[in-house]
Amino acid sequence: MLLLLIPTHGLVWTQGVSSAIKKATGKQTKQPASPAAADSSATAAPTPTPPPPPEDPLGRTSPRGCVLGFLRAAEAKDYAKAAEYLDGRRPQQQAEQLALQLKYLLDLRLSTNIDAISRSPKGDLEDQVRVSRERIGVVKTPNGDLEIFLDLVKRPGVPPIWLFSQETLNRVPGIYSGLQHKDYASYFPEWMARVRFLSVPLWRWTLILLTTLALLVVASLLTRIILWLLKVVFRTRLTPRVKEMVLALKGPILGLMLALLLRAVGGYAITALARHFWEMAGLLVAWISGGWLLIRLTDIVVLFVRHRLLVRLQVERATFVGLVGRLFKILVGIVLVVGLLSVAGVDVSALLAGLGIGGIALALAAQRTLADLFGGLSVVMRGAVRVGDFCQVDGVQGTAEDVGISSLQLRTLDRSLVSIPNAKVAEGKLENYSMRDQFWVHQVFTLRFDTPHTTVKTVLDRTVQLLASEPEIDKESARARLIGLTPSGPQIEVFAYFRRPGADWAMFLGVQEKIILKMMGIVESEGTSFAAPIGVVQMSEAKPVDSAGRDV
């Protein structure tokens, strides 16, 4: 038989096979026309990608899912379902009995925390066992140590799943038979073992409730002791407001004490699943209470530092401390959320990477918000405005009540509250009246046009003497000058600085009022007066008179 090699797609055809096909079908076999035509047909009809295999409904795709799923099924006494987590084929009754025995051994105490078991479908690749095996831990018993292994089993049509290995299961019956078994349910009435809630017998719920109440009582006592010690240590150093905030630490301290007790008592739980529950509860309470405590401590530190800075008249630093405290509390909130997600099993590394990419997109989308944030930092860092300062921003006058993360809040003279974005404050014109070192006494007035020059000179000299007699007027800047002759009369300018820095505008107005009244007295005592800005001409109707000039 002659072999005919056709290079298209590397297929080998024989003349004899072709003839046989012709005879069997009665049809001519269609040969590919050319390599180019074959390539075009292959491109037109690509091989469909097979669909991914369905996920395992029992959660056996990871070592942690296998162990937790087995414990939950066995805890609910569904040993038929628990047997699905065991490798190998056995009669149904034998498999359920083996699941019961394995669960009892795991309840004795597994050397590894369940939460530390790998969540990855590939398992822990750094342990010193083969890739398809996972070492879970060791159970120590009087009959010897039992190493718990899981094997990655591949079955046709389903994804790879993790099961308790045959090596571990073969040793379970022998170790279990030599142990003395304890039945804690025998200490309670029979109906409490029969009645169940959420697959947990009533006697177990009773123990959980009593344990929780006892832990709360102990945590409350420890919290009272800690607060008493804080009050004793800081008795003479804390302001009344800070003392109130220290007392407000009762909640987070109680939570931390409760978390520590939960972790400690959880190790004495009856079953492995109960130990996992108490440990996870303690971890969650610790995360929440720790974040809560950090936020409360931040408030105390900020209030304490702000009080000391305000006593030293360092208002700009006090404002900056308040802004930094807010940013730190936001950071604590973000860390708390990420920590809780990691406890819940979320891949935090992927989340952080997503936050990095999302942060760039958010920064582009929230340019104005970020501009306000950095604008606020710029305003506070250069001390342009402080809480309590009277200032004018963008034509709005008021007292600064808060320099926040996004805006500056001004309490106006009519008692309304105006919020101005920090970016606008940083870029615009900001006039801070509270930062002036002196008040300006500046008055311009005009004397009557027919005032003699000697009288004008006397008014100038006496005005200068008046300014010099005021103890809080700066003598070097005080002057009274004739600055011009106007159609209304000679114009005099009074110029001086009042040497008292600060924001007491009302006090300055009172002093300036006394000076103005004394200047008015000088003008009147010299026999002249101030010129009227507008001349007034009074027109009267002429009355008839007789030949003697008398009114008729």
Tab-separated table of N, CA and C in Angstrom, residues 394-449:
chain	number	residue	atom	x	y	z
A	394	ASP	N	-13.324	86.779	50.596
A	394	ASP	CA	-14.179	86.914	49.413
A	394	ASP	C	-15.358	87.858	49.681
A	395	GLY	N	-15.078	88.942	50.400
A	395	GLY	CA	-16.101	89.933	50.680
A	395	GLY	C	-17.023	89.600	51.828
A	396	VAL	N	-16.810	88.465	52.503
A	396	VAL	CA	-17.651	88.043	53.623
A	396	VAL	C	-16.874	88.249	54.917
A	397	GLN	N	-17.441	89.020	55.840
A	397	GLN	CA	-16.822	89.239	57.133
A	397	GLN	C	-17.465	88.335	58.177
A	398	GLY	N	-16.638	87.825	59.069
A	398	GLY	CA	-17.166	86.987	60.133
A	398	GLY	C	-16.055	86.409	60.978
A	399	THR	N	-16.459	85.691	62.011
A	399	THR	CA	-15.520	85.033	62.921
A	399	THR	C	-15.349	83.583	62.505
A	400	ALA	N	-14.099	83.135	62.353
A	400	ALA	CA	-13.823	81.756	61.950
A	400	ALA	C	-14.209	80.801	63.081
A	401	GLU	N	-15.179	79.951	62.800
A	401	GLU	CA	-15.619	78.974	63.802
A	401	GLU	C	-14.961	77.620	63.609
A	402	ASP	N	-14.599	77.286	62.368
A	402	ASP	CA	-14.002	75.970	62.136
A	402	ASP	C	-13.215	76.014	60.827
A	403	VAL	N	-11.985	75.511	60.871
A	403	VAL	CA	-11.195	75.304	59.655
A	403	VAL	C	-11.209	73.813	59.394
A	404	GLY	N	-12.168	73.373	58.576
A	404	GLY	CA	-12.371	71.956	58.365
A	404	GLY	C	-11.530	71.399	57.237
A	405	ILE	N	-11.798	70.135	56.902
A	405	ILE	CA	-11.051	69.468	55.844
A	405	ILE	C	-11.399	70.048	54.479
A	406	SER	N	-12.646	70.456	54.299
A	406	SER	CA	-13.077	70.919	52.980
A	406	SER	C	-13.426	72.403	52.937
A	407	SER	N	-13.784	73.019	54.063
A	407	SER	CA	-14.258	74.399	54.008
A	407	SER	C	-13.925	75.143	55.294
A	408	LEU	N	-13.975	76.475	55.175
A	408	LEU	CA	-13.816	77.387	56.311
A	408	LEU	C	-15.194	77.945	56.653
A	409	GLN	N	-15.587	77.830	57.910
A	409	GLN	CA	-16.906	78.287	58.337
A	409	GLN	C	-16.769	79.612	59.081
A	410	LEU	N	-17.491	80.626	58.582
A	410	LEU	CA	-17.485	81.964	59.170
A	410	LEU	C	-18.850	82.262	59.776
A	411	ARG	N	-18.852	82.757	61.004
A	411	ARG	CA	-20.063	83.252	61.659
A	411	ARG	C	-20.121	84.753	61.408
A	412	THR	N	-21.054	85.183	60.553
A	412	THR	CA	-21.114	86.578	60.139
A	412	THR	C	-21.692	87.454	61.249
A	413	LEU	N	-21.686	88.770	60.999
A	413	LEU	CA	-22.183	89.706	62.000
A	413	LEU	C	-23.681	89.571	62.230
A	414	ASP	N	-24.418	89.104	61.219
A	414	ASP	CA	-25.851	88.877	61.432
A	414	ASP	C	-26.133	87.449	61.902
A	415	ARG	N	-25.058	86.751	62.374
A	415	ARG	CA	-25.131	85.440	63.036
A	415	ARG	C	-25.456	84.285	62.083
A	416	SER	N	-25.359	84.501	60.798
A	416	SER	CA	-25.504	83.387	59.858
A	416	SER	C	-24.155	82.686	59.700
A	417	LEU	N	-24.183	81.438	59.216
A	417	LEU	CA	-22.969	80.639	59.056
A	417	LEU	C	-22.694	80.462	57.564
A	418	VAL	N	-21.523	80.919	57.143
A	418	VAL	CA	-21.130	80.841	55.737
A	418	VAL	C	-19.966	79.868	55.607
A	419	SER	N	-20.080	78.917	54.658
A	419	SER	CA	-19.007	77.960	54.390
A	419	SER	C	-18.310	78.341	53.088
A	420	ILE	N	-16.998	78.536	53.154
A	420	ILE	CA	-16.199	78.926	51.988
A	420	ILE	C	-15.200	77.807	51.722
A	421	PRO	N	-15.157	77.249	50.498
A	421	PRO	CA	-14.203	76.174	50.197
A	421	PRO	C	-12.767	76.589	50.499
A	422	ASN	N	-12.005	75.647	51.012
A	422	ASN	CA	-10.622	75.951	51.388
A	422	ASN	C	-9.762	76.363	50.198
A	423	ALA	N	-10.051	75.772	49.019
A	423	ALA	CA	-9.284	76.153	47.832
A	423	ALA	C	-9.485	77.635	47.514
A	424	LYS	N	-10.688	78.118	47.698
A	424	LYS	CA	-10.968	79.530	47.446
A	424	LYS	C	-10.299	80.409	48.496
A	425	VAL	N	-10.254	79.924	49.744
A	425	VAL	CA	-9.590	80.685	50.808
A	425	VAL	C	-8.092	80.788	50.536
A	426	ALA	N	-7.487	79.665	50.076
A	426	ALA	CA	-6.044	79.651	49.838
A	426	ALA	C	-5.657	80.513	48.647
A	427	GLU	N	-6.525	80.582	47.638
A	427	GLU	CA	-6.180	81.316	46.424
A	427	GLU	C	-6.635	82.774	46.474
A	428	GLY	N	-7.683	83.063	47.221
A	428	GLY	CA	-8.248	84.401	47.214
A	428	GLY	C	-7.609	85.331	48.233
A	429	LYS	N	-8.237	86.501	48.373
A	429	LYS	CA	-7.751	87.521	49.304
A	429	LYS	C	-8.383	87.285	50.672
A	430	LEU	N	-7.551	87.087	51.660
A	430	LEU	CA	-8.004	86.846	53.032
A	430	LEU	C	-7.452	87.954	53.915
A	431	GLU	N	-8.335	88.713	54.541
A	431	GLU	CA	-7.929	89.792	55.441
A	431	GLU	C	-8.291	89.396	56.868
A	432	ASN	N	-7.262	89.198	57.680
A	432	ASN	CA	-7.443	88.754	59.054
A	432	ASN	C	-7.289	89.956	59.980
A	433	TYR	N	-8.418	90.428	60.504
A	433	TYR	CA	-8.380	91.594	61.389
A	433	TYR	C	-7.793	91.259	62.754
A	434	SER	N	-7.890	90.002	63.146
A	434	SER	CA	-7.407	89.630	64.480
A	434	SER	C	-5.890	89.622	64.572
A	435	MET	N	-5.203	89.594	63.427
A	435	MET	CA	-3.743	89.532	63.445
A	435	MET	C	-3.077	90.898	63.356
A	436	ARG	N	-3.837	91.984	63.327
A	436	ARG	CA	-3.205	93.301	63.295
A	436	ARG	C	-2.542	93.583	64.648
A	437	ASP	N	-1.393	94.214	64.573
A	437	ASP	CA	-0.659	94.476	65.815
A	437	ASP	C	-1.094	95.779	66.473
A	438	GLN	N	-1.737	96.698	65.685
A	438	GLN	CA	-2.207	97.962	66.236
A	438	GLN	C	-3.486	98.381	65.496
A	439	PHE	N	-4.294	99.207	66.180
A	439	PHE	CA	-5.481	99.772	65.547
A	439	PHE	C	-5.144	101.158	64.972
A	440	TRP	N	-5.781	101.487	63.883
A	440	TRP	CA	-5.495	102.733	63.169
A	440	TRP	C	-6.562	103.777	63.500
A	441	VAL	N	-6.125	104.866	64.120
A	441	VAL	CA	-6.999	106.014	64.353
A	441	VAL	C	-6.814	106.958	63.178
A	442	HIS	N	-7.825	107.100	62.365
A	442	HIS	CA	-7.700	107.895	61.150
A	442	HIS	C	-9.002	108.667	60.940
A	443	GLN	N	-8.917	109.977	61.083
A	443	GLN	CA	-10.081	110.842	60.892
A	443	GLN	C	-9.692	112.020	59.989
A	444	VAL	N	-10.565	112.370	59.063
A	444	VAL	CA	-10.383	113.516	58.168
A	444	VAL	C	-11.623	114.408	58.290
A	445	PHE	N	-11.422	115.673	58.639
A	445	PHE	CA	-12.554	116.591	58.769
A	445	PHE	C	-12.175	117.956	58.191
A	446	THR	N	-13.185	118.738	57.899
A	446	THR	CA	-13.008	120.057	57.276
A	446	THR	C	-13.615	121.129	58.180
A	447	LEU	N	-12.832	122.200	58.429
A	447	LEU	CA	-13.336	123.327	59.216
A	447	LEU	C	-14.101	124.311	58.309
A	448	ARG	N	-14.838	125.132	58.938
A	448	ARG	CA	-15.618	126.131	58.201
A	448	ARG	C	-14.683	127.002	57.362
A	449	PHE	N	-15.147	127.509	56.194
A	449	PHE	CA	-14.283	128.210	55.248
A	449	PHE	C	-13.713	129.527	55.818
